[in-house]
Amino acid sequence: MNVDIGNALASVASPGASRDSLERLDEQVADAHERIVAGMEHSEHGYEALNLPERTDPDEIRAAVEPVADAEALITVGIGGSALGAATITDALADESDTDAVYLDNVDPAWVSNHLEGLPLEETAINVVSRSGTTAETLANFLVVRDVFEAAGVDWTERTIVTTGESGPLRNLADRNDLPSLKVPDGVPGRFSALSAVGMVAAAVCGHDLEALLEGAAAERESLTGSLFDCPAYAYGAMAYALDQRGAAVNAMVPYAESLETFAEWFAQLWAESLGKDDLGQTPARALGVTDQHSQLQLYRAGPRDKLVTFVSPGETDDRSIPDTDVDELAYLGDATLGELLEAEFEATEASLAAAGRPNVRLELETVDEYELGGLLYGMEAACVLAGELYGVNTFEQPAVEWAKKATRGLLGGGNFEEADAVAEKTELRIER
């Protein structure tokens, strides 16, 4: 992964960060890097995620999925970090797999039913993921999936892999039914777990190269140094932080590849849940090039100057020629390909923001494959950890999320929680028809 921050410099953008200000910020980056390295060396909670390229065992993952390695479809049951990392990998590489990857990360009943309908259950694997084994949404969907298999006369125990903690309901279920199981790594929050079994079981079932994913991440790990001018990940994290301090409170992630749309969702969780504390942190937004040039670019170019736009350039991709046409106004398209059109659209959009003095950063990949994807995921995690150090927040906790979980459980009769009592205190100003 390479990063170009030139269009976010104060000389060309407002808000922007000057080269001098980045030099001063680099002293803080050096201190943050020392803290990050110490956290990694001592396997501290959260920082341990940055050790995953060395700690994750691809052979162990492949052994666990071996009974379902020929699955035509895979249902991953999880939510948040228990699903988005895996979905990012399999969606990005979907063209290379014959396995249909389905993710149940919502409990909307109609949506769940639609996702399950028509699946070849006898050839479908189930991947259920929850560190605690008590996540309400995950367990509810797993019970639904299990019921669908039983109703069809398919033995779900022969099709299920479990990834969970050392104890809890899912661990007990796996032990009781002798299910293949893997452990959620200690010290790794869910949103940082894509490069562990949490994110890579699905990749293994779908036949992707686990070693290449980890090698790409390891290469990015080697680039972590004490200066933002030598490290792409730190350059991104530091610039995003610097622009937020200058008013760019929104970070719009815009990949220019359909296959990376889920990556933007993964990034949104990573950035929001890690940095949104103590009234601090950028608000992530998601867009897709070129689709959202026609729906959001107007705001980014001419709206409030409160945004950083982050482009992801996918590098080389498969291409397709545009057929010739006898319409004179469209004749120029007949000499081009869809890939060339995509590249032109990207460069034009990037230039249009620069011409309007709107800060934007480019993340560059050589192509969308396992190696580059592993580097992208790791690089964004490292960027997020650095940004958390600069903000001075605890990057790895999520107390607001835990509050809502307790309220939900209390509302469903799963215990007495004061958070559930707060629901009744809602202020209403109802306008009725």
Coordinates of C-alpha atoms in Angstrom, one line a residue:
M1 CA 0.0 0.0 0.0
N2 CA 1.3 3.4 -1.0
V3 CA -0.2 6.7 0.2
D4 CA -0.3 10.1 -1.5
I5 CA -1.1 13.0 0.9
G6 CA -0.2 15.8 -1.5
N7 CA -3.7 16.9 -2.2
A8 CA -4.2 17.4 1.6
L9 CA -1.4 19.9 2.1
A10 CA -2.3 23.4 3.1
S11 CA -0.7 24.8 0.0
V12 CA -3.5 23.2 -2.1
A13 CA -6.4 22.4 0.2
S14 CA -8.5 24.0 2.9
P15 CA -8.5 22.6 5.5
G16 CA -5.0 21.3 4.9
A17 CA -1.9 20.6 6.9
S18 CA 1.4 22.4 6.0
R19 CA 4.6 20.6 5.5
D20 CA 6.0 22.4 8.6
S21 CA 3.0 21.3 10.7
L22 CA 3.6 17.7 9.6
E23 CA 7.2 18.0 10.6
R24 CA 6.2 19.1 14.1
L25 CA 3.5 16.4 14.2
D26 CA 6.2 13.8 13.3
E27 CA 7.7 14.2 16.7
Q28 CA 4.5 13.0 18.2
V29 CA 4.4 10.2 15.6
A30 CA 7.8 9.1 16.8
D31 CA 6.6 9.0 20.4
A32 CA 3.4 7.2 19.4
H33 CA 5.4 4.6 17.4
E34 CA 7.5 3.8 20.5
R35 CA 4.3 3.3 22.5
I36 CA 2.9 1.0 19.7
V37 CA 6.0 -1.1 19.5
A38 CA 6.1 -1.5 23.3
G39 CA 2.4 -2.6 23.2
M40 CA 3.2 -5.1 20.5
E41 CA 6.3 -6.5 22.2
H42 CA 4.3 -7.0 25.5
S43 CA 1.2 -8.4 23.7
E44 CA -1.0 -5.7 25.3
H45 CA -4.7 -5.7 24.6
G46 CA -5.4 -4.1 21.2
Y47 CA -1.7 -3.8 20.2
E48 CA -1.6 -7.5 19.9
A49 CA -3.7 -7.1 16.7
L50 CA -0.6 -5.7 15.0
N51 CA 1.2 -9.0 15.7
L52 CA -1.3 -11.2 13.8
P53 CA 0.7 -11.6 10.7
E54 CA 3.2 -13.6 12.8
R55 CA 0.7 -15.2 15.2
T56 CA -2.0 -16.5 12.8
D57 CA -1.6 -20.1 11.8
P58 CA -3.0 -20.7 8.3
D59 CA -2.6 -24.5 8.6
E60 CA -4.7 -24.6 11.7
I61 CA -7.5 -22.7 9.9
R62 CA -7.3 -24.9 6.9
A63 CA -7.5 -28.0 9.1
A64 CA -10.6 -26.7 10.8
V65 CA -12.4 -26.0 7.6
E66 CA -11.3 -29.2 5.8
P67 CA -14.7 -31.0 6.4
V68 CA -16.5 -28.3 4.4
A69 CA -13.7 -27.2 2.1
D70 CA -15.8 -28.2 -0.9
A71 CA -18.9 -26.1 0.1
E72 CA -20.9 -24.5 -2.6
A73 CA -22.0 -21.8 -0.2
L74 CA -20.9 -20.4 3.2
I75 CA -23.1 -18.7 5.7
T76 CA -21.1 -16.6 8.2
V77 CA -23.1 -15.7 11.3
G78 CA -21.6 -12.8 13.1
I79 CA -21.9 -9.1 13.5
G80 CA -19.5 -6.1 13.4
G81 CA -15.9 -7.2 13.6
S82 CA -17.0 -10.8 13.6
A83 CA -18.3 -10.5 10.0
L84 CA -17.0 -7.3 8.3
G85 CA -13.3 -8.4 8.1
A86 CA -14.3 -11.7 6.6
A87 CA -16.7 -10.1 4.2
T88 CA -14.1 -7.6 3.1
I89 CA -11.8 -10.4 2.1
T90 CA -14.3 -12.7 0.3
D91 CA -16.1 -9.8 -1.4
A92 CA -12.9 -8.3 -2.7
L93 CA -11.8 -11.7 -4.1
A94 CA -15.2 -13.1 -5.0
D95 CA -14.4 -13.5 -8.7
E96 CA -11.7 -16.0 -7.7
S97 CA -14.0 -18.3 -5.8
D98 CA -16.7 -20.8 -6.7
T99 CA -18.2 -20.5 -3.2
D100 CA -21.1 -18.2 -2.5
A101 CA -20.3 -16.3 0.7
V102 CA -23.4 -15.1 2.6
Y103 CA -23.2 -12.9 5.8
L104 CA -25.9 -12.7 8.4
D105 CA -24.9 -9.6 10.3
N106 CA -28.4 -8.1 10.7
V107 CA -31.5 -9.4 12.3
D108 CA -34.0 -7.9 10.0
P109 CA -36.4 -10.9 9.6
A110 CA -37.2 -10.4 5.9
W111 CA -33.6 -9.8 5.0
V112 CA -32.5 -12.9 6.9
S113 CA -35.1 -15.0 5.2
N114 CA -34.2 -13.8 1.8
H115 CA -30.5 -14.6 2.4
L116 CA -31.3 -18.1 3.4
E117 CA -33.8 -18.9 0.7
G118 CA -32.6 -21.0 -2.2
L119 CA -29.3 -22.0 -0.6
P120 CA -28.2 -25.7 -1.4
L121 CA -28.2 -26.6 2.3
E122 CA -26.6 -30.0 1.8
E123 CA -23.6 -28.2 0.2
T124 CA -23.6 -25.2 2.5
A125 CA -21.2 -24.6 5.4
I126 CA -22.0 -22.6 8.5
N127 CA -19.4 -20.3 10.1
V128 CA -20.5 -18.9 13.4
V129 CA -18.3 -16.3 15.1
S130 CA -18.6 -14.6 18.5
R131 CA -15.8 -14.1 21.1
S132 CA -18.2 -14.2 24.1
G133 CA -20.6 -16.7 22.6
T134 CA -23.4 -14.5 24.0
T135 CA -23.9 -11.9 21.3
A136 CA -27.7 -11.7 20.9
E137 CA -27.8 -11.0 17.2
T138 CA -25.3 -13.8 16.4
L139 CA -27.0 -16.4 18.5
A140 CA -30.5 -15.5 17.3
N141 CA -29.4 -15.9 13.7
F142 CA -27.5 -19.1 14.4
L143 CA -30.6 -20.6 16.0
V144 CA -32.6 -19.6 12.9
V145 CA -30.0 -21.1 10.5
R146 CA -29.9 -24.3 12.6
D147 CA -33.7 -24.5 12.5
V148 CA -33.6 -24.1 8.7
F149 CA -31.1 -27.0 8.3
E150 CA -33.1 -29.3 10.7
A151 CA -36.3 -28.5 8.8
A152 CA -34.6 -29.6 5.6
G153 CA -33.3 -32.8 7.1
V154 CA -29.6 -31.6 6.9
D155 CA -27.3 -32.4 9.8
W156 CA -26.0 -28.9 10.8
T157 CA -23.4 -30.4 13.0
E158 CA -21.6 -31.8 10.0
R159 CA -21.6 -28.4 8.3
T160 CA -20.6 -26.0 11.1
I161 CA -17.4 -24.3 12.2
V162 CA -17.2 -22.3 15.4
T163 CA -14.8 -19.4 16.2
T164 CA -15.2 -18.2 19.8
G165 CA -13.5 -17.6 23.1
E166 CA -12.2 -20.2 25.6
S167 CA -15.6 -20.4 27.4
G168 CA -19.2 -19.5 26.8
P169 CA -22.3 -21.0 25.1
L170 CA -20.7 -21.4 21.7
R171 CA -17.6 -23.1 23.2
N172 CA -19.9 -25.4 25.1
L173 CA -21.9 -26.1 21.9
A174 CA -18.7 -26.9 19.9
D175 CA -17.4 -29.2 22.6
R176 CA -20.8 -31.0 23.1
N177 CA -21.2 -31.6 19.3
D178 CA -17.5 -32.2 18.5
L179 CA -17.6 -29.3 16.0
P180 CA -14.4 -28.0 14.4
S181 CA -13.5 -24.8 16.3
L182 CA -11.0 -22.1 16.4
K183 CA -10.2 -19.6 19.1
V184 CA -10.7 -15.8 18.9
P185 CA -7.2 -14.5 19.6
D186 CA -6.6 -12.9 23.0
G187 CA -6.1 -9.2 23.1
V188 CA -7.6 -8.6 19.7
P189 CA -10.8 -6.5 19.5
G190 CA -13.2 -7.7 16.9
R191 CA -12.7 -4.9 14.5
F192 CA -9.0 -5.6 14.4
S193 CA -9.4 -9.3 13.9
A194 CA -9.7 -9.6 10.1
L195 CA -6.2 -11.2 9.9
S196 CA -7.0 -13.9 12.4
A197 CA -9.3 -17.0 12.3
V198 CA -12.2 -14.5 12.8
G199 CA -11.7 -13.1 9.3
M200 CA -9.8 -15.9 7.6
V201 CA -12.1 -19.0 8.1
A202 CA -14.4 -17.6 5.3
A203 CA -11.3 -16.9 3.1
A204 CA -10.2 -20.5 3.6
V205 CA -13.6 -22.0 2.8
C206 CA -13.7 -19.8 -0.3
G207 CA -10.3 -21.1 -1.4
H208 CA -8.2 -18.0 -1.0
D209 CA -4.5 -17.8 -0.3
L210 CA -4.1 -17.3 3.4
E211 CA -0.3 -17.1 3.3
A212 CA -0.5 -14.3 0.8
L213 CA -2.9 -12.3 3.0
L214 CA -0.5 -12.7 5.9
E215 CA 2.5 -11.9 3.8
G216 CA 1.0 -8.7 2.6
A217 CA 0.2 -7.7 6.2
A218 CA 3.7 -8.6 7.3
A219 CA 5.2 -6.4 4.6
E220 CA 3.1 -3.5 5.9
R221 CA 4.2 -4.3 9.4
E222 CA 7.8 -4.0 8.4
S223 CA 7.1 -0.5 7.1
L224 CA 6.1 0.8 10.6
T225 CA 8.8 3.3 11.5
G226 CA 9.0 6.3 13.7
S227 CA 8.2 8.8 11.0
L228 CA 5.1 9.5 8.9
F229 CA 7.4 10.4 6.0
D230 CA 8.7 6.8 5.9
C231 CA 5.5 4.8 6.7
P232 CA 2.4 4.9 4.5
A233 CA 0.1 3.7 7.3
Y234 CA 1.4 6.4 9.7
A235 CA 1.2 9.0 6.9
Y236 CA -2.5 8.3 6.5
G237 CA -3.3 8.2 10.3
A238 CA -1.3 11.3 11.0
M239 CA -2.8 13.3 8.1
A240 CA -6.4 12.2 9.0
Y241 CA -5.8 13.4 12.6
A242 CA -4.2 16.6 11.5
L243 CA -7.1 17.5 9.1
D244 CA -9.7 16.6 11.8
Q245 CA -7.9 19.1 14.1
R246 CA -8.3 21.7 11.4
G247 CA -12.0 21.0 10.8
A248 CA -12.3 18.0 8.5
A249 CA -14.5 16.1 10.9
V250 CA -15.8 13.7 8.2
N251 CA -13.7 11.1 6.4
A252 CA -15.3 9.8 3.2
M253 CA -13.8 6.5 2.1
V254 CA -14.3 6.1 -1.6
P255 CA -12.8 2.9 -3.2
Y256 CA -12.7 2.9 -7.0
A257 CA -13.5 -0.9 -7.3
E258 CA -16.8 -2.5 -6.8
S259 CA -15.0 -5.4 -5.0
L260 CA -13.8 -3.0 -2.3
E261 CA -17.2 -1.6 -1.4
T262 CA -17.3 -3.8 1.8
F263 CA -13.8 -2.6 2.7
A264 CA -15.4 0.9 3.1
E265 CA -17.9 -0.6 5.5
W266 CA -15.1 -2.3 7.4
F267 CA -13.1 0.9 7.6
A268 CA -16.2 2.8 8.9
Q269 CA -16.5 0.5 11.9
L270 CA -12.7 0.5 12.5
W271 CA -12.5 4.3 12.4
A272 CA -15.8 5.1 14.3
E273 CA -15.6 2.5 17.1
S274 CA -11.9 3.0 17.7
L275 CA -11.7 6.8 17.7
G276 CA -15.1 8.1 18.6
K277 CA -14.5 8.9 22.3
D278 CA -14.4 11.9 24.6
D279 CA -16.1 14.1 22.0
L280 CA -13.2 13.3 19.6
G281 CA -12.8 11.4 16.3
Q282 CA -13.7 11.7 12.6
T283 CA -17.1 10.5 11.3
P284 CA -16.5 8.0 8.6
A285 CA -18.7 8.1 5.5
R286 CA -18.9 5.5 2.7
A287 CA -19.1 6.0 -1.0
L288 CA -18.2 4.1 -4.1
G289 CA -16.5 5.3 -7.2
V290 CA -17.8 5.9 -9.8
T291 CA -21.3 5.4 -8.6
D292 CA -21.3 8.2 -6.0
Q293 CA -19.7 10.8 -8.3
H294 CA -23.3 11.1 -9.4
S295 CA -24.7 11.2 -5.9
Q296 CA -22.2 12.7 -3.4
L297 CA -19.5 14.5 -5.2
Q298 CA -21.5 17.7 -5.4
L299 CA -21.4 17.9 -1.6
Y300 CA -17.7 17.0 -1.3
R301 CA -16.7 19.6 -3.8
A302 CA -19.1 22.5 -3.0
G303 CA -20.5 21.8 0.5
P304 CA -19.0 22.6 3.9
R305 CA -15.3 22.3 4.2
D306 CA -15.5 19.7 6.8
K307 CA -14.4 16.6 4.9
L308 CA -11.4 14.5 4.0
V309 CA -12.0 12.3 1.0
T310 CA -10.0 9.1 0.9
F311 CA -9.7 7.4 -2.5
V312 CA -8.6 3.8 -2.9
S313 CA -7.0 3.2 -6.3
P314 CA -7.1 -0.5 -7.1
G315 CA -4.4 -0.6 -9.6
E316 CA -4.5 -3.3 -12.4
T317 CA -7.8 -5.0 -12.8
D318 CA -9.4 -7.2 -15.5
D319 CA -10.7 -5.1 -18.3
R320 CA -13.4 -5.0 -20.9
S321 CA -13.5 -3.2 -24.3
I322 CA -16.3 -0.8 -25.0
P323 CA -18.0 -1.7 -28.3
D324 CA -17.8 0.8 -31.2
T325 CA -20.8 2.9 -31.9
D326 CA -22.0 4.9 -34.9
V327 CA -23.2 7.8 -32.7
D328 CA -20.7 10.6 -33.3
E329 CA -21.0 12.0 -29.8
L330 CA -20.0 8.6 -28.3
A331 CA -17.4 7.6 -30.8
Y332 CA -14.6 8.3 -28.4
L333 CA -15.8 5.6 -26.1
G334 CA -15.2 2.9 -28.8
D335 CA -11.5 3.5 -28.6
A336 CA -11.5 2.9 -24.8
T337 CA -12.1 0.2 -22.3
L338 CA -14.2 0.2 -19.1
G339 CA -10.9 0.1 -17.1
E340 CA -9.7 3.2 -18.9
L341 CA -13.0 4.9 -18.3
L342 CA -12.9 4.0 -14.6
E343 CA -9.3 5.4 -14.3
A344 CA -10.3 8.6 -16.1
E345 CA -13.3 9.0 -13.9
F346 CA -11.1 8.5 -10.8
E347 CA -8.5 11.0 -11.9
A348 CA -11.1 13.6 -12.9
T349 CA -12.8 13.3 -9.6
E350 CA -9.6 13.6 -7.7
A351 CA -8.6 16.6 -9.7
S352 CA -12.0 18.2 -9.3
L353 CA -11.6 18.1 -5.6
A354 CA -8.0 19.4 -5.7
A355 CA -9.1 22.3 -8.1
A356 CA -11.7 23.2 -5.5
G357 CA -9.2 23.1 -2.7
R358 CA -10.8 20.2 -1.0
P359 CA -8.4 17.8 0.9
N360 CA -8.2 14.3 -0.4
V361 CA -5.7 11.4 0.0
R362 CA -5.0 8.5 -2.3
L363 CA -4.4 4.9 -1.1
E364 CA -2.8 3.0 -3.9
L365 CA -2.8 -0.8 -4.5
E366 CA -0.9 -2.6 -7.2
T367 CA -4.0 -4.8 -7.8
V368 CA -6.8 -6.3 -5.7
D369 CA -5.3 -9.7 -4.6
E370 CA -4.6 -11.4 -1.3
Y371 CA -1.2 -9.9 -0.8
E372 CA -2.3 -6.3 -1.5
L373 CA -5.5 -6.8 0.5
G374 CA -3.6 -8.1 3.5
G375 CA -1.4 -5.0 3.4
L376 CA -4.4 -2.6 3.1
L377 CA -6.2 -4.1 6.1
Y378 CA -3.1 -4.1 8.2
G379 CA -2.1 -0.6 7.1
M380 CA -5.5 0.9 8.0
E381 CA -5.4 -0.8 11.4
A382 CA -2.0 0.6 12.1
A383 CA -3.2 4.0 10.9
C384 CA -6.1 3.8 13.3
V385 CA -3.9 2.8 16.2
L386 CA -1.6 5.7 15.5
A387 CA -4.5 8.2 15.2
G388 CA -5.8 6.9 18.6
E389 CA -2.4 7.6 20.1
L390 CA -2.4 11.2 18.7
Y391 CA -6.0 11.8 20.0
G392 CA -5.1 10.4 23.4
V393 CA -8.0 8.0 23.5
N394 CA -8.2 4.3 24.3
T395 CA -8.4 3.0 20.7
F396 CA -9.4 -0.5 21.8
E397 CA -12.5 -0.1 24.0
Q398 CA -16.1 0.6 22.9
P399 CA -18.2 1.5 26.0
A400 CA -21.0 3.1 24.0
V401 CA -21.5 -0.2 22.2
E402 CA -21.5 -2.2 25.4
W403 CA -24.2 0.2 26.8
A404 CA -26.5 -0.6 23.9
K405 CA -25.9 -4.3 24.2
K406 CA -27.0 -4.3 27.9
A407 CA -30.1 -2.3 27.0
T408 CA -31.1 -4.7 24.3
R409 CA -30.6 -7.7 26.5
G410 CA -32.6 -6.2 29.3
L411 CA -35.5 -5.4 26.9
L412 CA -35.6 -9.0 25.9
G413 CA -35.7 -10.2 29.5
G414 CA -32.1 -11.4 29.6
G415 CA -31.4 -9.7 33.0
N416 CA -31.9 -6.6 35.0
F417 CA -29.9 -3.7 33.4
E418 CA -30.3 0.0 34.2
E419 CA -29.5 0.7 30.6
A420 CA -32.8 -1.0 29.6
D421 CA -34.7 1.2 32.1
A422 CA -33.4 4.3 30.3
V423 CA -35.4 3.3 27.2
A424 CA -38.6 4.2 29.0
E425 CA -37.3 7.7 29.6
K426 CA -37.3 8.6 25.9
T427 CA -38.6 12.1 25.3
E428 CA -41.4 12.2 22.7
L429 CA -42.8 14.9 20.5
R430 CA -45.0 12.8 18.2
I431 CA -46.7 14.1 15.1
E432 CA -49.4 11.8 14.0
R433 CA -51.5 11.7 10.8

